[in-house]
Short mmCIF file of C-alpha atoms in Angstrom, two decimals:
data_model
loop_
_atom_site.label_atom_id
_atom_site.label_comp_id
_atom_site.label_asym_id
_atom_site.label_seq_id
_atom_site.Cartn_x
_atom_site.Cartn_y
_atom_site.Cartn_z
CA MET A 11 -71.64 -4.71 55.14
CA ASP A 12 -69.63 -1.83 54.00
CA LYS A 13 -72.38 0.61 55.20
CA LEU A 14 -71.37 -0.34 58.47
CA ALA A 15 -67.73 -0.31 58.12
CA ILE A 16 -65.67 2.19 60.44
CA GLU A 17 -62.51 4.28 59.19
CA TYR A 18 -59.61 4.03 61.30
CA SER A 19 -56.88 5.30 59.31
CA SER A 20 -56.94 8.82 61.16
CA MET A 21 -56.72 7.09 64.60
CA ASN A 22 -53.51 7.84 66.57
CA LEU A 23 -52.99 8.19 70.38
CA GLY A 24 -54.63 11.55 70.94
CA VAL A 25 -57.63 10.46 69.24
CA LEU A 26 -57.94 7.23 71.17
CA ALA A 27 -57.37 9.30 74.60
CA LEU A 28 -60.22 11.59 73.39
CA TRP A 29 -62.52 8.29 72.81
CA LEU A 30 -61.71 7.12 76.49
CA LEU A 31 -62.30 10.64 77.77
CA ILE A 32 -65.56 11.13 76.21
CA ALA A 33 -66.80 7.42 77.00
CA THR A 34 -65.94 7.88 80.43
CA LEU A 35 -67.56 11.23 80.99
CA VAL A 36 -70.78 10.15 79.46
CA GLY A 37 -70.67 6.97 81.38
CA PHE A 38 -70.45 8.84 84.68
CA ALA A 39 -73.16 11.00 83.46
CA ALA A 40 -75.44 8.03 82.36
CA ARG A 41 -74.75 6.65 85.65
CA LYS A 42 -75.52 9.87 87.62
CA ALA A 43 -78.80 10.31 85.52
CA VAL A 44 -79.93 6.39 86.04
CA ARG A 45 -78.81 6.50 89.48
CA GLY A 46 -77.36 3.21 89.55
CA LYS A 47 -74.49 1.58 91.39
CA ALA A 48 -70.95 2.18 90.48
CA ILE A 49 -69.85 -0.97 88.73
CA LEU A 50 -66.03 -0.92 88.51
CA GLY A 51 -65.82 2.93 89.07
CA LEU A 52 -64.65 5.24 86.28
CA TRP A 53 -63.63 1.95 84.49
CA GLY A 54 -67.08 0.93 84.14
CA ASP A 55 -68.47 3.96 83.30
CA ALA A 56 -65.72 4.17 80.26
CA ALA A 57 -67.11 0.51 79.31
CA PHE A 58 -70.67 1.75 79.40
CA GLY A 59 -69.61 4.54 77.04
CA ILE A 60 -67.53 2.81 74.66
CA LEU A 61 -70.47 -0.06 74.65
CA GLY A 62 -73.19 2.62 74.42
CA VAL A 63 -71.52 4.13 71.48
CA PHE A 64 -70.92 0.78 69.94
CA LEU A 65 -74.89 0.02 70.03
CA ILE A 66 -76.42 3.12 69.34
CA GLY A 67 -73.72 4.13 66.92
CA THR A 68 -74.43 0.80 64.97
CA LEU A 69 -78.19 0.82 64.91
CA PHE A 70 -77.74 4.79 63.51
CA LYS A 71 -75.40 3.44 60.74
CA ALA A 72 -77.63 0.61 59.77
CA PHE A 73 -80.68 3.11 59.72
CA ASN A 74 -78.55 5.94 58.02
CA ILE A 75 -79.00 8.18 60.84
CA SER A 76 -76.25 10.89 61.57
CA LEU A 77 -76.69 13.52 64.29
CA THR A 78 -73.66 15.52 62.85
CA GLY A 79 -75.76 17.29 60.26
CA TRP A 80 -78.20 18.09 62.89
CA ILE A 81 -75.89 19.39 65.42
CA ALA A 82 -74.14 21.43 62.69
CA GLY A 83 -77.38 22.95 61.97
CA PHE A 84 -77.24 24.71 65.00
CA ASP A 85 -74.28 26.94 63.87
CA LEU A 86 -72.28 26.70 66.84
CA GLY A 87 -69.69 29.31 65.47
CA PRO A 88 -66.21 28.22 66.45
CA LEU A 89 -67.37 24.82 67.86
CA ASN A 90 -68.54 23.79 64.31
CA ASP A 91 -65.28 21.95 63.85
CA ILE A 92 -66.12 19.43 66.91
CA THR A 93 -69.44 18.55 65.81
CA LYS A 94 -68.17 14.88 65.14
CA TRP A 95 -67.05 14.80 68.79
CA LEU A 96 -70.30 16.23 69.83
CA ASP A 97 -72.22 13.36 67.86
CA ILE A 98 -69.97 10.81 69.33
CA ALA A 99 -70.51 11.96 72.72
CA LEU A 100 -74.39 12.31 72.58
CA ILE A 101 -74.64 8.58 70.62
CA ALA A 102 -72.51 7.38 73.66
CA PHE A 103 -74.62 8.83 76.27
CA LEU A 104 -77.95 7.48 74.85
CA GLY A 105 -76.15 4.16 74.54
CA ALA A 106 -75.14 4.33 78.28
CA LEU A 107 -78.66 5.39 79.12
CA VAL A 108 -79.98 2.39 77.61
CA ILE A 109 -77.42 -0.22 79.17
CA ARG A 110 -77.73 1.36 82.34
CA GLY A 111 -81.56 1.39 82.18
CA VAL A 112 -81.55 -2.34 81.30
CA LEU A 113 -79.14 -3.22 84.12
CA ARG A 114 -80.49 -1.21 86.79
CA PRO A 115 -82.94 -3.92 87.86
CA ILE A 116 -80.37 -6.29 88.09
CA THR A 117 -77.48 -4.12 89.78
CA GLY A 118 -79.93 -2.11 91.93
CA LYS A 119 -80.10 1.53 93.14
CA GLY A 120 -77.25 3.63 93.99
#
């Protein structure tokens, strides 16, 4: 169970705000990609992003998959410091796409 533990010691208000911003942006992008209805507007997009990062992030952690090393392999120069956030955004986007894809038959087209 320790393998799935998440480190929260460096979490502060700025980090929380960045999580919410990333979740909202990727939730919105997933809504546009799947072309589904807006469920609760941007709040719903944020919820899909957060649920997506939880869903796919938990699966990736369970199977020891990390996108951070893969992203760092591209040698982004000065952007190498944000590879963790790019990892989170990519995982959240994948998760939001999966959730929106599953819910699309229920919610209908946009």
